[in-house]
Coordinates of C-alpha atoms in Angstrom, one line a residue:
X349 CA -10.8 -21.5 57.0
X350 CA -14.3 -22.7 58.2
X351 CA -15.6 -21.7 61.7
X352 CA -14.3 -23.9 64.6
X353 CA -17.1 -26.1 65.4
X354 CA -16.0 -26.4 69.2
X355 CA -13.5 -25.4 71.9
X356 CA -13.9 -29.2 73.1
X357 CA -12.4 -30.4 70.0
X358 CA -9.4 -28.3 70.3
X359 CA -8.7 -29.0 74.0
X360 CA -8.9 -32.8 73.0
X361 CA -6.4 -32.1 70.1
X362 CA -4.3 -30.1 72.2
X363 CA -3.7 -32.3 74.9
X364 CA -3.3 -35.2 72.3
X365 CA -0.8 -33.1 70.8
X366 CA 0.9 -32.5 74.1
X367 CA 1.1 -36.1 74.7
X368 CA 3.1 -36.8 71.2
X369 CA 5.3 -33.9 71.4
X370 CA 6.2 -34.5 74.8
X371 CA 7.2 -38.4 75.0
X372 CA 3.7 -40.2 75.6
X373 CA 3.0 -41.3 72.2
X374 CA 1.3 -44.7 73.7
X375 CA -1.1 -42.3 75.8
X376 CA -2.0 -40.4 72.9
X377 CA -2.6 -43.2 70.8
X378 CA -4.8 -44.3 73.1
X379 CA -6.9 -41.3 73.6
X380 CA -7.6 -41.3 70.1
X381 CA -8.4 -44.9 69.4
X382 CA -12.2 -43.9 68.7
X383 CA -10.9 -41.7 65.8
X384 CA -9.8 -43.4 62.6
X385 CA -6.7 -41.1 62.9
X386 CA -5.2 -38.0 64.6
X387 CA -5.6 -36.0 61.6
X388 CA -9.5 -36.6 61.8
X389 CA -9.6 -35.1 65.1
X390 CA -7.6 -32.5 63.8
X391 CA -9.6 -32.1 60.8
X392 CA -13.2 -32.0 62.8
X393 CA -11.6 -29.4 64.9
X394 CA -11.0 -27.0 62.3
X395 CA -14.5 -27.5 60.8
X396 CA -13.8 -29.8 58.1
X397 CA -10.3 -28.4 56.9
X398 CA -6.9 -30.0 57.5
X399 CA -4.6 -28.1 60.3
X400 CA -1.5 -27.0 59.3
X401 CA 1.8 -27.4 61.9
X402 CA 1.7 -23.4 62.4
X403 CA -1.8 -23.3 62.9
X404 CA -2.1 -26.7 65.0
X405 CA 1.0 -25.3 67.3
X406 CA -1.4 -22.2 67.7
X407 CA -4.3 -24.1 68.6
X408 CA -1.9 -26.2 71.3
X409 CA -0.5 -22.9 72.7
X410 CA -4.3 -21.3 72.9
X411 CA -6.2 -24.1 73.9
X412 CA -4.0 -26.3 76.3
X413 CA -5.3 -25.7 79.8
X414 CA -3.0 -24.3 82.1
X415 CA -1.2 -27.3 83.6
X416 CA -1.8 -26.1 87.4
X417 CA -3.4 -28.1 89.8
X418 CA -4.5 -27.3 93.5
X419 CA -5.7 -30.6 95.0
X420 CA -6.8 -31.8 98.5
X421 CA -7.0 -35.2 100.0
X422 CA -9.7 -34.9 102.9
X423 CA -8.7 -38.4 104.2
X424 CA -5.2 -37.4 104.6
X425 CA -5.4 -33.8 105.2
X426 CA -3.0 -33.4 102.6
X427 CA -2.9 -30.3 99.7
X428 CA -0.9 -29.8 96.8
X429 CA -0.5 -27.0 94.5
X430 CA 1.5 -27.9 91.3
X431 CA 2.1 -27.2 87.8
X432 CA 2.5 -30.7 86.0
X433 CA 3.1 -29.0 82.4
X434 CA 4.6 -25.5 81.5
X435 CA 3.1 -23.2 79.1
X436 CA 5.3 -25.3 76.3
X437 CA 3.4 -28.3 76.8
X438 CA 6.4 -30.0 78.6
X439 CA 5.8 -32.1 81.5
X440 CA 7.5 -31.7 84.9
X441 CA 8.2 -35.3 86.1
X442 CA 8.8 -34.3 89.6
X443 CA 5.3 -32.8 89.9
X444 CA 3.8 -36.1 88.2
X445 CA 5.3 -37.7 91.2
X446 CA 3.9 -35.3 93.8
X447 CA 0.7 -36.1 92.1
X448 CA 1.4 -39.7 92.2
X449 CA 2.0 -39.7 95.8
X450 CA -1.1 -37.7 96.8
X451 CA -3.3 -40.1 94.8
X452 CA -1.7 -43.1 96.5
X453 CA -4.2 -45.6 98.2
X454 CA -5.3 -44.1 101.5
X455 CA -5.6 -47.8 103.0
X456 CA -2.0 -49.0 102.6
X457 CA -0.2 -45.9 101.5
X458 CA 0.8 -47.9 97.9
X459 CA 1.5 -45.9 95.0
X460 CA 1.5 -46.0 91.1
X461 CA 2.1 -43.7 88.2
X462 CA -1.4 -42.0 87.6
X463 CA -2.0 -41.7 83.8
X464 CA -1.2 -38.8 82.5
X465 CA -4.4 -38.5 80.5
X466 CA -6.5 -38.7 83.8
X467 CA -4.6 -35.9 85.3
X468 CA -5.0 -33.7 81.9
X469 CA -8.8 -34.6 82.2
X470 CA -9.1 -33.6 85.4
X471 CA -7.1 -30.5 84.7
X472 CA -9.2 -29.7 81.7
X473 CA -12.5 -29.9 84.0
X474 CA -11.2 -27.8 86.6
X475 CA -9.9 -25.2 83.9
X476 CA -13.9 -25.2 82.4
X477 CA -15.2 -24.4 85.7
X478 CA -15.1 -20.9 87.3
X479 CA -11.6 -19.6 87.0
X480 CA -10.0 -22.7 87.4
X481 CA -8.2 -22.2 90.5
X482 CA -10.6 -24.5 92.6
X483 CA -9.3 -26.5 94.9
X484 CA -10.2 -29.9 93.9
X485 CA -11.1 -32.6 96.7
X486 CA -10.1 -36.2 95.9
X487 CA -12.3 -38.8 97.1
X488 CA -10.5 -41.4 95.5
X489 CA -7.5 -42.0 93.6
X490 CA -5.3 -44.8 93.1
X491 CA -6.6 -48.3 95.0
X492 CA -4.5 -51.0 95.9
X493 CA -5.9 -54.6 94.8
X494 CA -5.9 -55.4 98.6
X495 CA -8.1 -52.5 99.2
X496 CA -10.3 -52.6 96.0
X497 CA -11.1 -56.5 97.3
X498 CA -11.9 -55.3 100.6
X499 CA -14.2 -52.4 99.2
X500 CA -15.9 -55.3 96.6
X501 CA -16.5 -57.5 99.8
X502 CA -18.3 -54.4 101.6
X503 CA -20.1 -53.0 98.8
X504 CA -20.2 -55.8 96.2
X505 CA -21.8 -54.5 92.9
X506 CA -20.8 -50.8 93.5
X507 CA -17.2 -51.6 93.4
X508 CA -15.7 -52.9 89.7
X509 CA -13.5 -56.1 90.1
X510 CA -11.2 -54.5 87.4
X511 CA -11.7 -50.8 88.5
X512 CA -9.5 -48.4 86.5
X513 CA -8.6 -47.1 90.0
X514 CA -6.3 -50.2 90.1
X515 CA -4.1 -48.8 87.1
X516 CA -4.1 -45.0 88.3
X517 CA -6.4 -44.4 85.5
X518 CA -9.6 -43.0 87.5
X519 CA -10.1 -40.5 90.1
X520 CA -13.4 -39.2 92.1
X521 CA -13.6 -35.8 92.9
X522 CA -15.8 -33.0 94.3
X523 CA -15.3 -29.5 94.4
X524 CA -16.5 -27.2 96.9
X525 CA -19.1 -24.7 96.1
X526 CA -19.7 -26.5 92.6
X527 CA -23.1 -28.4 92.1
X528 CA -22.2 -32.0 91.5
X529 CA -24.3 -32.3 88.5
X530 CA -22.3 -29.1 86.7
X531 CA -19.2 -31.2 87.1
X532 CA -20.8 -34.4 85.6
X533 CA -22.1 -31.9 82.6
X534 CA -18.5 -30.6 82.1
X535 CA -16.9 -33.8 82.5
X536 CA -19.3 -35.4 79.8
X537 CA -18.9 -32.1 77.2
X538 CA -15.1 -32.7 77.2
X539 CA -15.2 -36.6 75.9
X540 CA -12.0 -37.2 77.3
X541 CA -13.0 -40.4 79.0
X542 CA -15.4 -42.2 81.4
X543 CA -17.7 -40.0 83.6
X544 CA -19.5 -41.5 86.4
X545 CA -22.2 -39.4 88.4
X546 CA -22.8 -40.2 92.1
X547 CA -25.2 -37.8 93.4
X548 CA -25.9 -39.1 96.8
X549 CA -22.2 -39.6 97.6
X550 CA -21.7 -36.0 96.2
X551 CA -18.8 -36.8 93.4
X552 CA -18.0 -37.3 90.1
X553 CA -16.0 -40.1 88.8
X554 CA -13.1 -39.3 85.8
X555 CA -11.2 -42.0 83.9
X556 CA -9.1 -42.4 80.9
X557 CA -11.0 -45.1 79.8
X558 CA -13.0 -44.8 76.4
X559 CA -15.7 -42.0 76.6
X560 CA -18.7 -43.8 78.1
X561 CA -21.1 -42.5 81.1
X562 CA -23.1 -43.7 84.0

């Protein structure tokens, strides 16, 4: 087999495979919509050769980041240490609900289901930085429409009318002792979604939309 071209390709393929195997095919399909097919992603990850099932299973096991997150919401002074996915790639629905709750809109406590791809993106960034046991500060998670409209009146162009925060598909984060530009670079290298850079405010935006940057 040819030399593997990038760890990023295998991490992305592993996340896609997990979504496919454990009941979230629609999310997997959206994640690979920029590829002509999921097999092309796996082909790319193998340096031009098709990955067989055994090899792919091994790639998933070896490259899928541990599904543990340590999260802190400063506005609410709430912490969560949760394993949302086990070593077999199976999602824990109760853990996902706990993440939904922590990511709730702080303005009115409204909750929504946080996109698993956003959680996986956040987790992949965490595991690529340091030892993967960082305490992630969530600046903004889900936003209710009422709160988003209020922000738009105050900040105008700085807040999108149809922000992905409205759909549980975005999160703004910072990690103490990790420079914001390092956080941004790590997220960009993973190519798992959108990445916004806000150095003055000291946070990075991650979302499960198409791969893009600003």
